[in-house]
Amino acid sequence: MGRGLSGAVQLSHFFLQERLKPGDRVVDATCGNGYDTLLLAQLVGPEGRVWAFDVQEKALAATEERLAEAGFGTRVALVHGGHERLAEVVTEQVRAVVFNLGFLPGAPRETVTTPETTIAALEQAAALLLPGGIITVAVYRGHPGGAAEGDAVDFWAAALSPGRFNVWRCRQGNRSEAAPYLIVVERFPA
Ligand SMILES: C[S@@+](CC[C@H](N)C(=O)[O-])C[C@H]1O[C@@H](n2cnc3c(N)ncnc32)[C@H](O)[C@@H]1O
């Protein structure tokens, strides 16, 4: 039996599947083990383009392997660098930017997303969004530094203009307040 929309990542995939079309340009801001990148590459198809960022070579290698297995390697540019360099690397507008915050599962936890770089990247992501484009942010508050980062993301999202963006904060009503949640930012469609 499946678990459906059991977490923030599953919910982000639900929104991405609704919004993305073949040929779209999109960004995975934290590619990690490559699960989100794989979905993005599948949704944008052979004419689309994905930029996938991570600061850890180990993460990029795992993502590269996953993409190669699926035959999607050529539609993805792997970027070994921080997502705070987003606008330097991606110079065209995009339909989606995906953030899955925290640390790489199965790796030492020293390398973790931080409020300063996450907010810098979110600012750039919002500026790169096409009309109707979305940013998804899976937020984890449980690890050291996670609550401060979550607060920073919530504060950033709450300050976005209601005349330009829809902002949703989605958390499960039957889970603890500490459970991961999803922020979805949609630029108003044209
Ligand atoms: C929760 S994991 C991502 C999981 C991934 N999306 C997946 O599908 O497997 C978070 C990732 O963010 C990466 N990261 C940390 N700081 C970063 C930064 N400034 N820019 C880009 N990636 C960063 C970590 O190395 C880690 O791989």
PDB file of C-alpha atoms and ligand atoms in Angstrom:
ATOM      1  CA  MET A   1       0.000   0.000   0.000  1.00  0.00           C
ATOM      2  CA  GLY A   2       1.425   3.403  -0.926  1.00  0.00           C
ATOM      3  CA  ARG A   3       1.651   6.387   1.439  1.00  0.00           C
ATOM      4  CA  GLY A   4       0.469   9.013  -1.053  1.00  0.00           C
ATOM      5  CA  LEU A   5       1.211  12.631  -0.144  1.00  0.00           C
ATOM      6  CA  SER A   6       3.004  11.556   3.020  1.00  0.00           C
ATOM      7  CA  GLY A   7       5.655  14.261   3.157  1.00  0.00           C
ATOM      8  CA  ALA A   8       6.900  17.607   1.917  1.00  0.00           C
ATOM      9  CA  VAL A   9       8.883  16.061  -0.937  1.00  0.00           C
ATOM     10  CA  GLN A  10       5.949  14.001  -2.208  1.00  0.00           C
ATOM     11  CA  LEU A  11       3.800  17.123  -2.098  1.00  0.00           C
ATOM     12  CA  SER A  12       6.420  19.109  -4.034  1.00  0.00           C
ATOM     13  CA  HIS A  13       6.364  16.406  -6.723  1.00  0.00           C
ATOM     14  CA  PHE A  14       2.587  16.700  -6.907  1.00  0.00           C
ATOM     15  CA  PHE A  15       2.893  20.453  -7.650  1.00  0.00           C
ATOM     16  CA  LEU A  16       5.756  19.944 -10.123  1.00  0.00           C
ATOM     17  CA  GLN A  17       3.793  17.303 -12.025  1.00  0.00           C
ATOM     18  CA  GLU A  18       0.882  19.711 -12.310  1.00  0.00           C
ATOM     19  CA  ARG A  19       2.978  22.647 -13.473  1.00  0.00           C
ATOM     20  CA  LEU A  20       5.856  21.407 -15.660  1.00  0.00           C
ATOM     21  CA  LYS A  21       5.633  20.762 -19.378  1.00  0.00           C
ATOM     22  CA  PRO A  22       8.049  19.280 -21.935  1.00  0.00           C
ATOM     23  CA  GLY A  23      10.624  21.862 -22.977  1.00  0.00           C
ATOM     24  CA  ASP A  24      10.596  23.765 -19.662  1.00  0.00           C
ATOM     25  CA  ARG A  25      13.721  25.177 -18.022  1.00  0.00           C
ATOM     26  CA  VAL A  26      13.967  24.330 -14.310  1.00  0.00           C
ATOM     27  CA  VAL A  27      16.428  24.247 -11.401  1.00  0.00           C
ATOM     28  CA  ASP A  28      17.124  21.741  -8.652  1.00  0.00           C
ATOM     29  CA  ALA A  29      18.857  23.970  -6.086  1.00  0.00           C
ATOM     30  CA  THR A  30      19.910  21.026  -3.848  1.00  0.00           C
ATOM     31  CA  CYS A  31      20.276  17.890  -5.963  1.00  0.00           C
ATOM     32  CA  GLY A  32      21.550  15.565  -3.184  1.00  0.00           C
ATOM     33  CA  ASN A  33      20.954  11.965  -4.217  1.00  0.00           C
ATOM     34  CA  GLY A  34      19.191  13.101  -7.383  1.00  0.00           C
ATOM     35  CA  TYR A  35      15.605  12.011  -6.776  1.00  0.00           C
ATOM     36  CA  ASP A  36      14.149  15.469  -7.440  1.00  0.00           C
ATOM     37  CA  THR A  37      16.492  16.019 -10.399  1.00  0.00           C
ATOM     38  CA  LEU A  38      15.324  12.743 -11.921  1.00  0.00           C
ATOM     39  CA  LEU A  39      11.686  13.806 -11.709  1.00  0.00           C
ATOM     40  CA  LEU A  40      12.489  17.225 -13.165  1.00  0.00           C
ATOM     41  CA  ALA A  41      14.436  15.683 -16.063  1.00  0.00           C
ATOM     42  CA  GLN A  42      11.563  13.327 -16.770  1.00  0.00           C
ATOM     43  CA  LEU A  43       8.961  16.132 -16.731  1.00  0.00           C
ATOM     44  CA  VAL A  44      10.858  18.582 -18.966  1.00  0.00           C
ATOM     45  CA  GLY A  45      11.679  15.880 -21.525  1.00  0.00           C
ATOM     46  CA  PRO A  46      14.455  15.816 -24.113  1.00  0.00           C
ATOM     47  CA  GLU A  47      13.855  19.430 -25.218  1.00  0.00           C
ATOM     48  CA  GLY A  48      13.945  20.750 -21.659  1.00  0.00           C
ATOM     49  CA  ARG A  49      16.812  21.799 -19.433  1.00  0.00           C
ATOM     50  CA  VAL A  50      17.576  21.204 -15.755  1.00  0.00           C
ATOM     51  CA  TRP A  51      20.328  22.895 -13.746  1.00  0.00           C
ATOM     52  CA  ALA A  52      21.161  20.841 -10.651  1.00  0.00           C
ATOM     53  CA  PHE A  53      23.283  22.441  -7.910  1.00  0.00           C
ATOM     54  CA  ASP A  54      25.101  20.875  -5.006  1.00  0.00           C
ATOM     55  CA  VAL A  55      28.201  21.756  -2.998  1.00  0.00           C
ATOM     56  CA  GLN A  56      29.172  18.085  -2.500  1.00  0.00           C
ATOM     57  CA  GLU A  57      30.865  16.061  -5.214  1.00  0.00           C
ATOM     58  CA  LYS A  58      29.379  12.930  -3.690  1.00  0.00           C
ATOM     59  CA  ALA A  59      25.876  14.301  -4.307  1.00  0.00           C
ATOM     60  CA  LEU A  60      26.628  15.241  -7.897  1.00  0.00           C
ATOM     61  CA  ALA A  61      28.088  11.790  -8.546  1.00  0.00           C
ATOM     62  CA  ALA A  62      24.974  10.097  -7.147  1.00  0.00           C
ATOM     63  CA  THR A  63      22.752  12.350  -9.258  1.00  0.00           C
ATOM     64  CA  GLU A  64      24.825  11.762 -12.377  1.00  0.00           C
ATOM     65  CA  GLU A  65      24.577   8.006 -11.924  1.00  0.00           C
ATOM     66  CA  ARG A  66      20.812   8.126 -11.395  1.00  0.00           C
ATOM     67  CA  LEU A  67      20.332  10.255 -14.508  1.00  0.00           C
ATOM     68  CA  ALA A  68      22.573   8.033 -16.612  1.00  0.00           C
ATOM     69  CA  GLU A  69      20.588   4.957 -15.598  1.00  0.00           C
ATOM     70  CA  ALA A  70      17.423   6.666 -16.823  1.00  0.00           C
ATOM     71  CA  GLY A  71      19.081   7.981 -19.993  1.00  0.00           C
ATOM     72  CA  PHE A  72      18.415  11.626 -18.986  1.00  0.00           C
ATOM     73  CA  GLY A  73      22.019  12.801 -18.615  1.00  0.00           C
ATOM     74  CA  THR A  74      22.078  15.199 -21.546  1.00  0.00           C
ATOM     75  CA  ARG A  75      19.150  17.310 -20.330  1.00  0.00           C
ATOM     76  CA  VAL A  76      20.792  18.158 -16.996  1.00  0.00           C
ATOM     77  CA  ALA A  77      23.670  20.538 -16.258  1.00  0.00           C
ATOM     78  CA  LEU A  78      25.281  19.476 -12.976  1.00  0.00           C
ATOM     79  CA  VAL A  79      26.705  22.481 -11.127  1.00  0.00           C
ATOM     80  CA  HIS A  80      29.315  21.892  -8.447  1.00  0.00           C
ATOM     81  CA  GLY A  81      28.654  25.027  -6.462  1.00  0.00           C
ATOM     82  CA  GLY A  82      26.311  26.728  -4.065  1.00  0.00           C
ATOM     83  CA  HIS A  83      22.800  27.707  -5.109  1.00  0.00           C
ATOM     84  CA  GLU A  84      23.615  31.232  -3.924  1.00  0.00           C
ATOM     85  CA  ARG A  85      25.324  31.488  -7.337  1.00  0.00           C
ATOM     86  CA  LEU A  86      22.044  30.707  -9.100  1.00  0.00           C
ATOM     87  CA  ALA A  87      21.696  33.902 -11.135  1.00  0.00           C
ATOM     88  CA  GLU A  88      25.340  33.745 -12.211  1.00  0.00           C
ATOM     89  CA  VAL A  89      24.833  30.262 -13.697  1.00  0.00           C
ATOM     90  CA  VAL A  90      21.226  30.420 -14.913  1.00  0.00           C
ATOM     91  CA  THR A  91      20.632  33.463 -17.076  1.00  0.00           C
ATOM     92  CA  GLU A  92      17.212  32.621 -18.507  1.00  0.00           C
ATOM     93  CA  GLN A  93      13.806  32.518 -16.880  1.00  0.00           C
ATOM     94  CA  VAL A  94      12.669  29.202 -15.451  1.00  0.00           C
ATOM     95  CA  ARG A  95       9.355  27.431 -14.719  1.00  0.00           C
ATOM     96  CA  ALA A  96      10.421  25.948 -11.379  1.00  0.00           C
ATOM     97  CA  VAL A  97      13.114  26.029  -8.722  1.00  0.00           C
ATOM     98  CA  VAL A  98      13.160  23.160  -6.215  1.00  0.00           C
ATOM     99  CA  PHE A  99      14.794  23.360  -2.778  1.00  0.00           C
ATOM    100  CA  ASN A 100      15.065  20.345  -0.494  1.00  0.00           C
ATOM    101  CA  LEU A 101      16.851  21.798   2.536  1.00  0.00           C
ATOM    102  CA  GLY A 102      18.989  20.187   5.207  1.00  0.00           C
ATOM    103  CA  PHE A 103      21.708  17.570   4.810  1.00  0.00           C
ATOM    104  CA  LEU A 104      22.404  14.780   2.350  1.00  0.00           C
ATOM    105  CA  PRO A 105      20.791  11.582   3.680  1.00  0.00           C
ATOM    106  CA  GLY A 106      23.464   8.996   4.444  1.00  0.00           C
ATOM    107  CA  ALA A 107      26.337  11.530   4.501  1.00  0.00           C
ATOM    108  CA  PRO A 108      27.995  13.326   7.438  1.00  0.00           C
ATOM    109  CA  ARG A 109      25.814  16.210   8.581  1.00  0.00           C
ATOM    110  CA  GLU A 110      28.466  18.918   8.493  1.00  0.00           C
ATOM    111  CA  THR A 111      27.361  20.042   5.063  1.00  0.00           C
ATOM    112  CA  VAL A 112      23.937  21.476   5.461  1.00  0.00           C
ATOM    113  CA  THR A 113      21.990  24.305   3.891  1.00  0.00           C
ATOM    114  CA  THR A 114      22.239  27.593   5.799  1.00  0.00           C
ATOM    115  CA  PRO A 115      19.867  30.543   6.216  1.00  0.00           C
ATOM    116  CA  GLU A 116      22.146  33.084   4.517  1.00  0.00           C
ATOM    117  CA  THR A 117      22.804  31.089   1.353  1.00  0.00           C
ATOM    118  CA  THR A 118      19.273  29.684   1.198  1.00  0.00           C
ATOM    119  CA  ILE A 119      17.702  33.157   1.360  1.00  0.00           C
ATOM    120  CA  ALA A 120      20.180  34.527  -1.198  1.00  0.00           C
ATOM    121  CA  ALA A 121      19.221  31.691  -3.546  1.00  0.00           C
ATOM    122  CA  LEU A 122      15.490  32.118  -2.925  1.00  0.00           C
ATOM    123  CA  GLU A 123      15.755  35.829  -3.800  1.00  0.00           C
ATOM    124  CA  GLN A 124      17.445  34.932  -7.076  1.00  0.00           C
ATOM    125  CA  ALA A 125      14.947  32.154  -7.760  1.00  0.00           C
ATOM    126  CA  ALA A 126      11.993  34.523  -7.359  1.00  0.00           C
ATOM    127  CA  ALA A 127      13.612  36.948  -9.821  1.00  0.00           C
ATOM    128  CA  LEU A 128      14.142  34.165 -12.394  1.00  0.00           C
ATOM    129  CA  LEU A 129      10.600  32.747 -12.254  1.00  0.00           C
ATOM    130  CA  LEU A 130       8.412  32.872 -15.339  1.00  0.00           C
ATOM    131  CA  PRO A 131       4.789  33.945 -14.874  1.00  0.00           C
ATOM    132  CA  GLY A 132       3.020  30.871 -13.503  1.00  0.00           C
ATOM    133  CA  GLY A 133       6.339  29.420 -12.366  1.00  0.00           C
ATOM    134  CA  ILE A 134       6.789  27.900  -8.913  1.00  0.00           C
ATOM    135  CA  ILE A 135       9.398  27.585  -6.193  1.00  0.00           C
ATOM    136  CA  THR A 136       9.033  24.635  -3.825  1.00  0.00           C
ATOM    137  CA  VAL A 137      10.953  24.503  -0.541  1.00  0.00           C
ATOM    138  CA  ALA A 138      10.920  21.376   1.639  1.00  0.00           C
ATOM    139  CA  VAL A 139      11.795  22.644   5.126  1.00  0.00           C
ATOM    140  CA  TYR A 140      13.174  20.487   7.952  1.00  0.00           C
ATOM    141  CA  ARG A 141      13.365  21.991  11.426  1.00  0.00           C
ATOM    142  CA  GLY A 142      14.621  18.934  13.339  1.00  0.00           C
ATOM    143  CA  HIS A 143      18.401  19.130  12.859  1.00  0.00           C
ATOM    144  CA  PRO A 144      20.747  21.687  14.477  1.00  0.00           C
ATOM    145  CA  GLY A 145      20.230  24.979  12.644  1.00  0.00           C
ATOM    146  CA  GLY A 146      17.044  23.730  10.994  1.00  0.00           C
ATOM    147  CA  ALA A 147      14.668  25.835  13.067  1.00  0.00           C
ATOM    148  CA  ALA A 148      16.616  29.039  12.351  1.00  0.00           C
ATOM    149  CA  GLU A 149      16.660  28.233   8.648  1.00  0.00           C
ATOM    150  CA  GLY A 150      12.937  27.430   8.711  1.00  0.00           C
ATOM    151  CA  ASP A 151      12.221  30.761  10.413  1.00  0.00           C
ATOM    152  CA  ALA A 152      14.287  32.599   7.790  1.00  0.00           C
ATOM    153  CA  VAL A 153      12.433  30.874   4.932  1.00  0.00           C
ATOM    154  CA  ASP A 154       9.035  31.560   6.523  1.00  0.00           C
ATOM    155  CA  PHE A 155       9.970  35.229   7.036  1.00  0.00           C
ATOM    156  CA  TRP A 156      11.206  35.570   3.441  1.00  0.00           C
ATOM    157  CA  ALA A 157       8.085  33.917   2.028  1.00  0.00           C
ATOM    158  CA  ALA A 158       5.725  36.008   4.162  1.00  0.00           C
ATOM    159  CA  ALA A 159       7.304  39.209   2.828  1.00  0.00           C
ATOM    160  CA  LEU A 160       6.701  38.406  -0.859  1.00  0.00           C
ATOM    161  CA  SER A 161       4.282  40.807  -2.524  1.00  0.00           C
ATOM    162  CA  PRO A 162       0.690  39.479  -2.447  1.00  0.00           C
ATOM    163  CA  GLY A 163       0.147  41.448  -5.662  1.00  0.00           C
ATOM    164  CA  ARG A 164       2.696  39.309  -7.503  1.00  0.00           C
ATOM    165  CA  PHE A 165       3.047  35.973  -5.731  1.00  0.00           C
ATOM    166  CA  ASN A 166       0.861  33.313  -4.167  1.00  0.00           C
ATOM    167  CA  VAL A 167       2.576  31.778  -1.143  1.00  0.00           C
ATOM    168  CA  TRP A 168       1.433  28.557   0.516  1.00  0.00           C
ATOM    169  CA  ARG A 169       2.804  26.978   3.651  1.00  0.00           C
ATOM    170  CA  CYS A 170       1.679  23.349   3.641  1.00  0.00           C
ATOM    171  CA  ARG A 171       2.014  21.185   6.702  1.00  0.00           C
ATOM    172  CA  GLN A 172       0.210  18.038   7.705  1.00  0.00           C
ATOM    173  CA  GLY A 173      -2.590  18.756  10.150  1.00  0.00           C
ATOM    174  CA  ASN A 174      -2.198  15.393  11.901  1.00  0.00           C
ATOM    175  CA  ARG A 175       1.571  15.489  12.467  1.00  0.00           C
ATOM    176  CA  SER A 176       3.677  17.304  15.073  1.00  0.00           C
ATOM    177  CA  GLU A 177       4.566  20.977  14.640  1.00  0.00           C
ATOM    178  CA  ALA A 178       8.178  19.832  14.141  1.00  0.00           C
ATOM    179  CA  ALA A 179       7.382  17.710  11.062  1.00  0.00           C
ATOM    180  CA  PRO A 180       8.799  18.805   7.675  1.00  0.00           C
ATOM    181  CA  TYR A 181       6.593  21.126   5.645  1.00  0.00           C
ATOM    182  CA  LEU A 182       6.478  22.625   2.180  1.00  0.00           C
ATOM    183  CA  ILE A 183       6.512  26.245   1.068  1.00  0.00           C
ATOM    184  CA  VAL A 184       5.165  26.810  -2.445  1.00  0.00           C
ATOM    185  CA  VAL A 185       5.629  30.176  -4.147  1.00  0.00           C
ATOM    186  CA  GLU A 186       3.816  30.803  -7.411  1.00  0.00           C
ATOM    187  CA  ARG A 187       4.469  33.881  -9.499  1.00  0.00           C
ATOM    188  CA  PHE A 188       1.113  35.120 -10.795  1.00  0.00           C
ATOM    189  CA  PRO A 189       0.383  33.694 -14.255  1.00  0.00           C
ATOM    190  CA  ALA A 190       0.508  36.232 -17.119  1.00  0.00           C
TER     191      ALA A 190
HETATM  192  C1  LIG B   1      18.129  17.161   1.691  1.00  0.00           C
HETATM  193  S1  LIG B   1      19.518  17.083   0.600  1.00  0.00           S
HETATM  194  C2  LIG B   1      18.759  17.139  -0.994  1.00  0.00           C
HETATM  195  C3  LIG B   1      18.038  15.879  -1.404  1.00  0.00           C
HETATM  196  C4  LIG B   1      17.809  15.774  -2.890  1.00  0.00           C
HETATM  197  N1  LIG B   1      16.968  16.819  -3.421  1.00  0.00           N
HETATM  198  C5  LIG B   1      17.367  14.398  -3.348  1.00  0.00           C
HETATM  199  O1  LIG B   1      16.384  14.294  -4.104  1.00  0.00           O
HETATM  200  O2  LIG B   1      18.025  13.434  -2.976  1.00  0.00           O
HETATM  201  C6  LIG B   1      20.233  18.716   0.723  1.00  0.00           C
HETATM  202  C7  LIG B   1      21.432  18.927  -0.173  1.00  0.00           C
HETATM  203  O3  LIG B   1      21.751  20.313  -0.167  1.00  0.00           O
HETATM  204  C8  LIG B   1      23.136  20.408  -0.400  1.00  0.00           C
HETATM  205  N2  LIG B   1      23.602  21.770  -0.101  1.00  0.00           N
HETATM  206  C9  LIG B   1      23.998  22.296   1.078  1.00  0.00           C
HETATM  207  N3  LIG B   1      24.324  23.610   0.926  1.00  0.00           N
HETATM  208  C10 LIG B   1      24.133  23.900  -0.398  1.00  0.00           C
HETATM  209  C11 LIG B   1      24.290  25.079  -1.187  1.00  0.00           C
HETATM  210  N4  LIG B   1      24.701  26.236  -0.650  1.00  0.00           N
HETATM  211  N5  LIG B   1      24.012  24.999  -2.509  1.00  0.00           N
HETATM  212  C12 LIG B   1      23.594  23.846  -3.068  1.00  0.00           C
HETATM  213  N6  LIG B   1      23.417  22.694  -2.373  1.00  0.00           N
HETATM  214  C13 LIG B   1      23.688  22.737  -1.048  1.00  0.00           C
HETATM  215  C14 LIG B   1      23.726  19.311   0.453  1.00  0.00           C
HETATM  216  O4  LIG B   1      25.019  18.974   0.017  1.00  0.00           O
HETATM  217  C15 LIG B   1      22.693  18.188   0.253  1.00  0.00           C
HETATM  218  O5  LIG B   1      23.112  17.303  -0.747  1.00  0.00           O
END
